[in-house]
Amino acid sequence: MNRSRTREKVWILASLLSAVALLVTASLVSAELKAWNQEEVTAAAALLTEKTADLRTTLRKQPPPTLGQPGKRAFHQLRDDSTAVDQTARRLHTALKEGGGLDETLPTYQRMLSSVRSAQRELRRLQLGEPVAGKLQAAGDALRQLQPYYDEDPI
């Protein structure tokens, strides 16, 4: 495959990821807050933990941009952000399993969203392959299941 076709495919994928991010944001804005249900929130956090771990593993397997390719710093920042999101999602799930309610878990949820926003900024600078896009979509879907329980600005 020649370079122009590769660049075209990368540009299409980057556009697709931007569209997914916009859809995620739009769907979160329209979500209504739900009454707290410990069992449902804990199950949603368990799913989020699974999906963020999958995303982190997939990102770790991606080769970083080579010398001369743009985005090397953004790529490493994204890897770091994905680790932070994964670790915070696990902490959130553990706190919920131990009976932590909204007040106890909101700071952890907010910390996780901070890392998610940082990752979104880095994603705009990168052109990643299809495996990452699928894992990103799955993690976003899992996060959307948690969002209606927290009174937080949408991501």
Tab-separated table of N, CA and C in Angstrom:
chain	number	residue	atom	x	y	z
A	1	MET	N	0.853	-1.168	0.000
A	1	MET	CA	0.000	0.000	0.000
A	1	MET	C	0.901	1.234	0.000
A	2	ASN	N	0.601	2.203	-0.848
A	2	ASN	CA	1.464	3.373	-0.902
A	2	ASN	C	1.119	4.345	0.221
A	3	ARG	N	1.989	5.305	0.406
A	3	ARG	CA	1.850	6.233	1.536
A	3	ARG	C	0.587	7.074	1.455
A	4	SER	N	0.203	7.508	0.264
A	4	SER	CA	-0.987	8.353	0.160
A	4	SER	C	-2.240	7.576	0.549
A	5	ARG	N	-2.320	6.299	0.203
A	5	ARG	CA	-3.478	5.479	0.590
A	5	ARG	C	-3.477	5.250	2.103
A	6	THR	N	-2.288	5.053	2.658
A	6	THR	CA	-2.186	4.868	4.100
A	6	THR	C	-2.618	6.133	4.817
A	7	ARG	N	-2.150	7.266	4.361
A	7	ARG	CA	-2.530	8.543	4.976
A	7	ARG	C	-4.034	8.772	4.859
A	8	GLU	N	-4.596	8.411	3.718
A	8	GLU	CA	-6.032	8.573	3.519
A	8	GLU	C	-6.809	7.713	4.514
A	9	LYS	N	-6.379	6.477	4.696
A	9	LYS	CA	-7.050	5.583	5.647
A	9	LYS	C	-6.898	6.094	7.076
A	10	VAL	N	-5.726	6.601	7.406
A	10	VAL	CA	-5.493	7.132	8.740
A	10	VAL	C	-6.371	8.354	8.967
A	11	TRP	N	-6.500	9.207	7.967
A	11	TRP	CA	-7.338	10.397	8.078
A	11	TRP	C	-8.800	9.996	8.281
A	12	ILE	N	-9.252	8.982	7.558
A	12	ILE	CA	-10.627	8.500	7.703
A	12	ILE	C	-10.845	7.965	9.112
A	13	LEU	N	-9.887	7.201	9.638
A	13	LEU	CA	-10.013	6.659	10.986
A	13	LEU	C	-10.025	7.781	12.022
A	14	ALA	N	-9.172	8.782	11.846
A	14	ALA	CA	-9.155	9.910	12.773
A	14	ALA	C	-10.493	10.643	12.747
A	15	SER	N	-11.071	10.794	11.569
A	15	SER	CA	-12.383	11.425	11.455
A	15	SER	C	-13.450	10.590	12.150
A	16	LEU	N	-13.349	9.273	11.995
A	16	LEU	CA	-14.293	8.365	12.645
A	16	LEU	C	-14.199	8.486	14.162
A	17	LEU	N	-12.983	8.523	14.696
A	17	LEU	CA	-12.806	8.661	16.137
A	17	LEU	C	-13.367	9.991	16.640
A	18	SER	N	-13.187	11.051	15.881
A	18	SER	CA	-13.747	12.347	16.267
A	18	SER	C	-15.266	12.284	16.287
A	19	ALA	N	-15.840	11.618	15.293
A	19	ALA	CA	-17.297	11.479	15.240
A	19	ALA	C	-17.804	10.670	16.433
A	20	VAL	N	-17.097	9.608	16.781
A	20	VAL	CA	-17.482	8.793	17.948
A	20	VAL	C	-17.440	9.651	19.207
A	21	ALA	N	-16.398	10.455	19.363
A	21	ALA	CA	-16.296	11.316	20.542
A	21	ALA	C	-17.454	12.299	20.609
A	22	LEU	N	-17.849	12.856	19.469
A	22	LEU	CA	-18.993	13.767	19.447
A	22	LEU	C	-20.286	13.052	19.801
A	23	LEU	N	-20.464	11.843	19.292
A	23	LEU	CA	-21.667	11.073	19.611
A	23	LEU	C	-21.721	10.725	21.092
A	24	VAL	N	-20.582	10.353	21.648
A	24	VAL	CA	-20.524	10.032	23.078
A	24	VAL	C	-20.927	11.254	23.890
A	25	THR	N	-20.369	12.400	23.544
A	25	THR	CA	-20.676	13.627	24.267
A	25	THR	C	-22.153	13.976	24.140
A	26	ALA	N	-22.692	13.896	22.938
A	26	ALA	CA	-24.104	14.225	22.718
A	26	ALA	C	-25.020	13.295	23.497
A	27	SER	N	-24.711	12.019	23.524
A	27	SER	CA	-25.576	11.078	24.240
A	27	SER	C	-25.503	11.298	25.743
A	28	LEU	N	-24.341	11.707	26.253
A	28	LEU	CA	-24.224	11.966	27.681
A	28	LEU	C	-24.977	13.227	28.078
A	29	VAL	N	-24.986	14.230	27.201
A	29	VAL	CA	-25.701	15.456	27.494
A	29	VAL	C	-27.191	15.172	27.644
A	30	SER	N	-27.714	14.263	26.822
A	30	SER	CA	-29.141	13.988	26.841
A	30	SER	C	-29.537	13.004	27.939
A	31	ALA	N	-28.584	12.393	28.609
A	31	ALA	CA	-28.910	11.419	29.646
A	31	ALA	C	-29.484	12.118	30.866
A	32	GLU	N	-30.476	11.499	31.468
A	32	GLU	CA	-31.066	12.026	32.692
A	32	GLU	C	-30.461	11.297	33.887
A	33	LEU	N	-30.419	12.008	35.023
A	33	LEU	CA	-29.901	11.376	36.230
A	33	LEU	C	-30.869	10.302	36.698
A	34	LYS	N	-30.316	9.191	37.130
A	34	LYS	CA	-31.113	8.090	37.655
A	34	LYS	C	-31.006	8.076	39.173
A	35	ALA	N	-32.029	7.508	39.786
A	35	ALA	CA	-31.951	7.286	41.238
A	35	ALA	C	-30.833	6.282	41.497
A	36	TRP	N	-30.112	6.489	42.578
A	36	TRP	CA	-28.978	5.633	42.908
A	36	TRP	C	-29.433	4.201	43.134
A	37	ASN	N	-28.799	3.263	42.459
A	37	ASN	CA	-29.062	1.837	42.633
A	37	ASN	C	-27.699	1.173	42.764
A	38	GLN	N	-27.350	0.808	43.987
A	38	GLN	CA	-26.012	0.291	44.271
A	38	GLN	C	-25.646	-0.893	43.390
A	39	GLU	N	-26.581	-1.805	43.209
A	39	GLU	CA	-26.309	-3.005	42.416
A	39	GLU	C	-26.032	-2.656	40.949
A	40	GLU	N	-26.845	-1.782	40.374
A	40	GLU	CA	-26.654	-1.397	38.976
A	40	GLU	C	-25.368	-0.608	38.769
A	41	VAL	N	-25.088	0.317	39.700
A	41	VAL	CA	-23.874	1.133	39.574
A	41	VAL	C	-22.639	0.251	39.699
A	42	THR	N	-22.666	-0.694	40.618
A	42	THR	CA	-21.536	-1.602	40.808
A	42	THR	C	-21.330	-2.468	39.568
A	43	ALA	N	-22.417	-2.955	38.980
A	43	ALA	CA	-22.311	-3.766	37.757
A	43	ALA	C	-21.764	-2.923	36.600
A	44	ALA	N	-22.210	-1.676	36.488
A	44	ALA	CA	-21.703	-0.797	35.431
A	44	ALA	C	-20.211	-0.521	35.632
A	45	ALA	N	-19.800	-0.347	36.882
A	45	ALA	CA	-18.377	-0.112	37.172
A	45	ALA	C	-17.548	-1.350	36.862
A	46	ALA	N	-18.111	-2.530	37.103
A	46	ALA	CA	-17.392	-3.772	36.765
A	46	ALA	C	-17.166	-3.861	35.261
A	47	LEU	N	-18.195	-3.531	34.492
A	47	LEU	CA	-18.061	-3.538	33.033
A	47	LEU	C	-17.035	-2.500	32.581
A	48	LEU	N	-17.091	-1.315	33.168
A	48	LEU	CA	-16.129	-0.269	32.819
A	48	LEU	C	-14.705	-0.728	33.107
A	49	THR	N	-14.498	-1.387	34.237
A	49	THR	CA	-13.167	-1.891	34.595
A	49	THR	C	-12.668	-2.869	33.537
A	50	GLU	N	-13.538	-3.746	33.093
A	50	GLU	CA	-13.166	-4.718	32.056
A	50	GLU	C	-12.800	-4.017	30.748
A	51	LYS	N	-13.602	-3.049	30.341
A	51	LYS	CA	-13.378	-2.380	29.055
A	51	LYS	C	-12.169	-1.451	29.087
A	52	THR	N	-11.922	-0.784	30.214
A	52	THR	CA	-10.739	0.080	30.275
A	52	THR	C	-9.461	-0.755	30.294
A	53	ALA	N	-9.524	-1.920	30.914
A	53	ALA	CA	-8.360	-2.818	30.896
A	53	ALA	C	-8.086	-3.303	29.468
A	54	ASP	N	-9.148	-3.627	28.722
A	54	ASP	CA	-8.987	-4.037	27.322
A	54	ASP	C	-8.361	-2.916	26.488
A	55	LEU	N	-8.848	-1.697	26.693
A	55	LEU	CA	-8.313	-0.549	25.954
A	55	LEU	C	-6.844	-0.327	26.294
A	56	ARG	N	-6.537	-0.376	27.570
A	56	ARG	CA	-5.147	-0.173	28.003
A	56	ARG	C	-4.228	-1.231	27.392
A	57	THR	N	-4.652	-2.484	27.411
A	57	THR	CA	-3.854	-3.567	26.836
A	57	THR	C	-3.652	-3.359	25.338
A	58	THR	N	-4.696	-2.974	24.656
A	58	THR	CA	-4.603	-2.737	23.209
A	58	THR	C	-3.646	-1.588	22.907
A	59	LEU	N	-3.738	-0.511	23.686
A	59	LEU	CA	-2.823	0.620	23.481
A	59	LEU	C	-1.378	0.220	23.756
A	60	ARG	N	-1.166	-0.617	24.750
A	60	ARG	CA	0.194	-1.068	25.070
A	60	ARG	C	0.796	-1.883	23.923
A	61	LYS	N	-0.056	-2.571	23.169
A	61	LYS	CA	0.418	-3.391	22.054
A	61	LYS	C	0.679	-2.568	20.791
A	62	GLN	N	0.161	-1.342	20.738
A	62	GLN	CA	0.361	-0.497	19.568
A	62	GLN	C	1.788	0.027	19.550
A	63	PRO	N	2.434	-0.036	18.421
A	63	PRO	CA	3.781	0.544	18.353
A	63	PRO	C	3.690	2.067	18.367
A	64	PRO	N	4.587	2.724	19.081
A	64	PRO	CA	4.563	4.189	19.086
A	64	PRO	C	4.968	4.721	17.715
A	65	PRO	N	4.577	5.959	17.415
A	65	PRO	CA	5.031	6.553	16.164
A	65	PRO	C	6.554	6.535	16.102
A	66	THR	N	7.062	6.311	14.917
A	66	THR	CA	8.516	6.275	14.748
A	66	THR	C	9.053	7.682	14.574
A	67	LEU	N	10.353	7.776	14.628
A	67	LEU	CA	11.022	9.056	14.467
A	67	LEU	C	10.558	9.712	13.173
A	68	GLY	N	10.165	10.944	13.285
A	68	GLY	CA	9.701	11.674	12.104
A	68	GLY	C	8.191	11.665	11.946
A	69	GLN	N	7.503	10.745	12.611
A	69	GLN	CA	6.046	10.736	12.562
A	69	GLN	C	5.515	11.668	13.641
A	70	PRO	N	4.457	12.413	13.321
A	70	PRO	CA	3.894	13.292	14.340
A	70	PRO	C	3.151	12.480	15.404
A	71	GLY	N	3.045	13.039	16.581
A	71	GLY	CA	2.221	12.431	17.608
A	71	GLY	C	2.913	11.530	18.599
A	72	LYS	N	4.218	11.473	18.588
A	72	LYS	CA	4.917	10.565	19.509
A	72	LYS	C	4.639	10.936	20.966
A	73	ARG	N	4.732	12.212	21.289
A	73	ARG	CA	4.473	12.663	22.658
A	73	ARG	C	3.001	12.436	23.030
A	74	ALA	N	2.102	12.751	22.101
A	74	ALA	CA	0.668	12.544	22.345
A	74	ALA	C	0.361	11.063	22.562
A	75	PHE	N	1.024	10.199	21.818
A	75	PHE	CA	0.812	8.758	21.954
A	75	PHE	C	1.181	8.294	23.360
A	76	HIS	N	2.331	8.732	23.844
A	76	HIS	CA	2.765	8.318	25.182
A	76	HIS	C	1.873	8.922	26.268
A	77	GLN	N	1.397	10.147	26.034
A	77	GLN	CA	0.465	10.749	26.984
A	77	GLN	C	-0.846	9.964	27.007
A	78	LEU	N	-1.305	9.530	25.835
A	78	LEU	CA	-2.528	8.731	25.763
A	78	LEU	C	-2.361	7.409	26.503
A	79	ARG	N	-1.228	6.771	26.341
A	79	ARG	CA	-0.960	5.529	27.082
A	79	ARG	C	-1.018	5.778	28.591
A	80	ASP	N	-0.410	6.873	29.030
A	80	ASP	CA	-0.418	7.211	30.444
A	80	ASP	C	-1.846	7.506	30.921
A	81	ASP	N	-2.600	8.255	30.130
A	81	ASP	CA	-3.986	8.554	30.486
A	81	ASP	C	-4.825	7.285	30.559
A	82	SER	N	-4.595	6.347	29.642
A	82	SER	CA	-5.374	5.106	29.661
A	82	SER	C	-5.055	4.290	30.914
A	83	THR	N	-3.814	4.342	31.367
A	83	THR	CA	-3.443	3.672	32.611
A	83	THR	C	-4.160	4.323	33.790
A	84	ALA	N	-4.185	5.649	33.810
A	84	ALA	CA	-4.859	6.371	34.893
A	84	ALA	C	-6.360	6.068	34.904
A	85	VAL	N	-6.981	6.045	33.739
A	85	VAL	CA	-8.416	5.735	33.657
A	85	VAL	C	-8.663	4.316	34.156
A	86	ASP	N	-7.847	3.378	33.722
A	86	ASP	CA	-8.010	1.981	34.126
A	86	ASP	C	-7.858	1.825	35.638
A	87	GLN	N	-6.835	2.422	36.206
A	87	GLN	CA	-6.608	2.310	37.644
A	87	GLN	C	-7.732	2.968	38.442
A	88	THR	N	-8.193	4.114	37.987
A	88	THR	CA	-9.269	4.807	38.693
A	88	THR	C	-10.581	4.051	38.558
A	89	ALA	N	-10.828	3.453	37.397
A	89	ALA	CA	-12.043	2.643	37.221
A	89	ALA	C	-12.022	1.457	38.183
A	90	ARG	N	-10.858	0.850	38.359
A	90	ARG	CA	-10.754	-0.270	39.303
A	90	ARG	C	-11.001	0.188	40.738
A	91	ARG	N	-10.448	1.361	41.083
A	91	ARG	CA	-10.688	1.901	42.430
A	91	ARG	C	-12.168	2.191	42.651
A	92	LEU	N	-12.810	2.743	41.641
A	92	LEU	CA	-14.241	3.037	41.728
A	92	LEU	C	-15.039	1.749	41.931
A	93	HIS	N	-14.726	0.734	41.142
A	93	HIS	CA	-15.435	-0.537	41.264
A	93	HIS	C	-15.237	-1.143	42.651
A	94	THR	N	-14.023	-1.106	43.159
A	94	THR	CA	-13.742	-1.648	44.492
A	94	THR	C	-14.543	-0.898	45.557
A	95	ALA	N	-14.559	0.427	45.478
A	95	ALA	CA	-15.305	1.225	46.459
A	95	ALA	C	-16.796	0.907	46.403
A	96	LEU	N	-17.328	0.726	45.207
A	96	LEU	CA	-18.751	0.394	45.063
A	96	LEU	C	-19.051	-1.007	45.599
A	97	LYS	N	-18.153	-1.964	45.327
A	97	LYS	CA	-18.334	-3.325	45.850
A	97	LYS	C	-18.334	-3.342	47.373
A	98	GLU	N	-17.573	-2.440	47.957
A	98	GLU	CA	-17.490	-2.365	49.414
A	98	GLU	C	-18.627	-1.540	50.016
A	99	GLY	N	-19.587	-1.123	49.170
A	99	GLY	CA	-20.763	-0.417	49.660
A	99	GLY	C	-20.705	1.090	49.576
A	100	GLY	N	-19.656	1.637	48.978
A	100	GLY	CA	-19.559	3.085	48.831
A	100	GLY	C	-20.695	3.618	47.975
A	101	GLY	N	-21.305	4.685	48.437
A	101	GLY	CA	-22.406	5.303	47.707
A	101	GLY	C	-21.938	6.472	46.863
A	102	LEU	N	-22.892	7.284	46.453
A	102	LEU	CA	-22.601	8.425	45.589
A	102	LEU	C	-21.589	9.372	46.228
A	103	ASP	N	-21.842	9.758	47.470
A	103	ASP	CA	-20.943	10.721	48.125
A	103	ASP	C	-19.520	10.190	48.263
A	104	GLU	N	-19.396	8.912	48.556
A	104	GLU	CA	-18.071	8.322	48.749
A	104	GLU	C	-17.325	8.107	47.433
A	105	THR	N	-18.059	7.851	46.356
A	105	THR	CA	-17.401	7.502	45.089
A	105	THR	C	-17.330	8.639	44.075
A	106	LEU	N	-18.058	9.726	44.322
A	106	LEU	CA	-18.042	10.842	43.373
A	106	LEU	C	-16.636	11.401	43.130
A	107	PRO	N	-15.800	11.593	44.168
A	107	PRO	CA	-14.445	12.102	43.887
A	107	PRO	C	-13.637	11.184	42.961
A	108	THR	N	-13.788	9.879	43.120
A	108	THR	CA	-13.074	8.932	42.260
A	108	THR	C	-13.609	9.020	40.834
A	109	TYR	N	-14.911	9.095	40.699
A	109	TYR	CA	-15.535	9.237	39.381
A	109	TYR	C	-15.040	10.513	38.697
A	110	GLN	N	-15.006	11.612	39.433
A	110	GLN	CA	-14.542	12.881	38.867
A	110	GLN	C	-13.070	12.806	38.454
A	111	ARG	N	-12.257	12.141	39.255
A	111	ARG	CA	-10.840	11.970	38.911
A	111	ARG	C	-10.709	11.179	37.610
A	112	MET	N	-11.541	10.149	37.477
A	112	MET	CA	-11.515	9.340	36.259
A	112	MET	C	-11.899	10.186	35.049
A	113	LEU	N	-12.928	11.022	35.188
A	113	LEU	CA	-13.337	11.871	34.072
A	113	LEU	C	-12.245	12.849	33.663
A	114	SER	N	-11.472	13.313	34.626
A	114	SER	CA	-10.353	14.194	34.310
A	114	SER	C	-9.357	13.479	33.392
A	115	SER	N	-9.076	12.226	33.690
A	115	SER	CA	-8.165	11.442	32.844
A	115	SER	C	-8.792	11.146	31.484
A	116	VAL	N	-10.103	10.916	31.463
A	116	VAL	CA	-10.801	10.677	30.196
A	116	VAL	C	-10.701	11.918	29.309
A	117	ARG	N	-10.909	13.086	29.894
A	117	ARG	CA	-10.820	14.332	29.105
A	117	ARG	C	-9.403	14.538	28.560
A	118	SER	N	-8.410	14.236	29.365
A	118	SER	CA	-7.027	14.341	28.905
A	118	SER	C	-6.789	13.388	27.733
A	119	ALA	N	-7.292	12.171	27.855
A	119	ALA	CA	-7.145	11.188	26.769
A	119	ALA	C	-7.847	11.676	25.499
A	120	GLN	N	-9.004	12.298	25.652
A	120	GLN	CA	-9.712	12.813	24.479
A	120	GLN	C	-8.889	13.876	23.756
A	121	ARG	N	-8.219	14.748	24.532
A	121	ARG	CA	-7.354	15.763	23.907
A	121	ARG	C	-6.235	15.113	23.102
A	122	GLU	N	-5.634	14.072	23.653
A	122	GLU	CA	-4.534	13.401	22.958
A	122	GLU	C	-5.039	12.643	21.730
A	123	LEU	N	-6.220	12.072	21.824
A	123	LEU	CA	-6.775	11.335	20.677
A	123	LEU	C	-6.944	12.229	19.457
A	124	ARG	N	-7.271	13.489	19.697
A	124	ARG	CA	-7.445	14.425	18.577
A	124	ARG	C	-6.135	14.640	17.814
A	125	ARG	N	-5.016	14.391	18.474
A	125	ARG	CA	-3.702	14.600	17.856
A	125	ARG	C	-3.156	13.345	17.185
A	126	LEU	N	-3.833	12.236	17.383
A	126	LEU	CA	-3.291	10.958	16.927
A	126	LEU	C	-4.123	10.330	15.828
A	127	GLN	N	-3.506	9.400	15.160
A	127	GLN	CA	-4.158	8.605	14.133
A	127	GLN	C	-3.898	7.148	14.484
A	128	LEU	N	-4.885	6.531	15.130
A	128	LEU	CA	-4.715	5.173	15.634
A	128	LEU	C	-5.491	4.179	14.786
A	129	GLY	N	-5.103	2.923	14.879
A	129	GLY	CA	-5.703	1.875	14.073
A	129	GLY	C	-7.054	1.401	14.575
A	130	GLU	N	-7.654	0.539	13.798
A	130	GLU	CA	-8.983	-0.007	14.066
A	130	GLU	C	-9.093	-0.727	15.414
A	131	PRO	N	-8.118	-1.515	15.850
A	131	PRO	CA	-8.281	-2.190	17.145
A	131	PRO	C	-8.517	-1.202	18.289
A	132	VAL	N	-7.830	-0.082	18.255
A	132	VAL	CA	-7.981	0.916	19.308
A	132	VAL	C	-9.371	1.544	19.237
A	133	ALA	N	-9.852	1.822	18.045
A	133	ALA	CA	-11.168	2.442	17.883
A	133	ALA	C	-12.270	1.565	18.478
A	134	GLY	N	-12.195	0.265	18.245
A	134	GLY	CA	-13.202	-0.646	18.793
A	134	GLY	C	-13.163	-0.696	20.312
A	135	LYS	N	-11.972	-0.749	20.878
A	135	LYS	CA	-11.828	-0.781	22.337
A	135	LYS	C	-12.260	0.551	22.950
A	136	LEU	N	-11.959	1.641	22.241
A	136	LEU	CA	-12.363	2.967	22.695
A	136	LEU	C	-13.888	3.082	22.731
A	137	GLN	N	-14.522	2.583	21.704
A	137	GLN	CA	-15.997	2.603	21.648
A	137	GLN	C	-16.582	1.783	22.794
A	138	ALA	N	-16.031	0.606	23.058
A	138	ALA	CA	-16.540	-0.255	24.138
A	138	ALA	C	-16.371	0.407	25.504
A	139	ALA	N	-15.236	1.048	25.730
A	139	ALA	CA	-15.011	1.736	27.002
A	139	ALA	C	-15.959	2.926	27.140
A	140	GLY	N	-16.182	3.651	26.055
A	140	GLY	CA	-17.128	4.768	26.078
A	140	GLY	C	-18.544	4.308	26.375
A	141	ASP	N	-18.941	3.179	25.777
A	141	ASP	CA	-20.271	2.614	26.044
A	141	ASP	C	-20.417	2.256	27.522
A	142	ALA	N	-19.376	1.670	28.101
A	142	ALA	CA	-19.419	1.290	29.517
A	142	ALA	C	-19.490	2.531	30.409
A	143	LEU	N	-18.744	3.562	30.068
A	143	LEU	CA	-18.768	4.798	30.852
A	143	LEU	C	-20.146	5.449	30.792
A	144	ARG	N	-20.793	5.398	29.643
A	144	ARG	CA	-22.134	5.973	29.500
A	144	ARG	C	-23.155	5.281	30.405
A	145	GLN	N	-22.920	4.038	30.774
A	145	GLN	CA	-23.826	3.344	31.693
A	145	GLN	C	-23.708	3.894	33.118
A	146	LEU	N	-22.544	4.400	33.473
A	146	LEU	CA	-22.328	4.959	34.811
A	146	LEU	C	-22.787	6.407	34.923
A	147	GLN	N	-22.620	7.168	33.884
A	147	GLN	CA	-22.831	8.616	33.931
A	147	GLN	C	-24.185	9.040	34.485
A	148	PRO	N	-25.296	8.391	34.161
A	148	PRO	CA	-26.581	8.880	34.675
A	148	PRO	C	-26.714	8.845	36.203
A	149	TYR	N	-25.848	8.122	36.882
A	149	TYR	CA	-25.930	8.034	38.338
A	149	TYR	C	-25.162	9.149	39.046
A	150	TYR	N	-24.303	9.850	38.305
A	150	TYR	CA	-23.475	10.885	38.913
A	150	TYR	C	-23.891	12.243	38.373
A	151	ASP	N	-23.996	13.208	39.262
A	151	ASP	CA	-24.316	14.571	38.870
A	151	ASP	C	-23.026	15.249	38.450
A	152	GLU	N	-22.649	15.003	37.208
A	152	GLU	CA	-21.350	15.460	36.709
A	152	GLU	C	-21.540	15.975	35.289
A	153	ASP	N	-20.717	16.930	34.913
A	153	ASP	CA	-20.745	17.412	33.533
A	153	ASP	C	-20.422	16.249	32.609
A	154	PRO	N	-21.120	16.165	31.472
A	154	PRO	CA	-20.810	15.064	30.541
A	154	PRO	C	-19.413	15.215	29.969
A	155	ILE	N	-18.848	14.066	29.604
A	155	ILE	CA	-17.516	14.087	28.991
A	155	ILE	C	-17.627	14.398	27.525
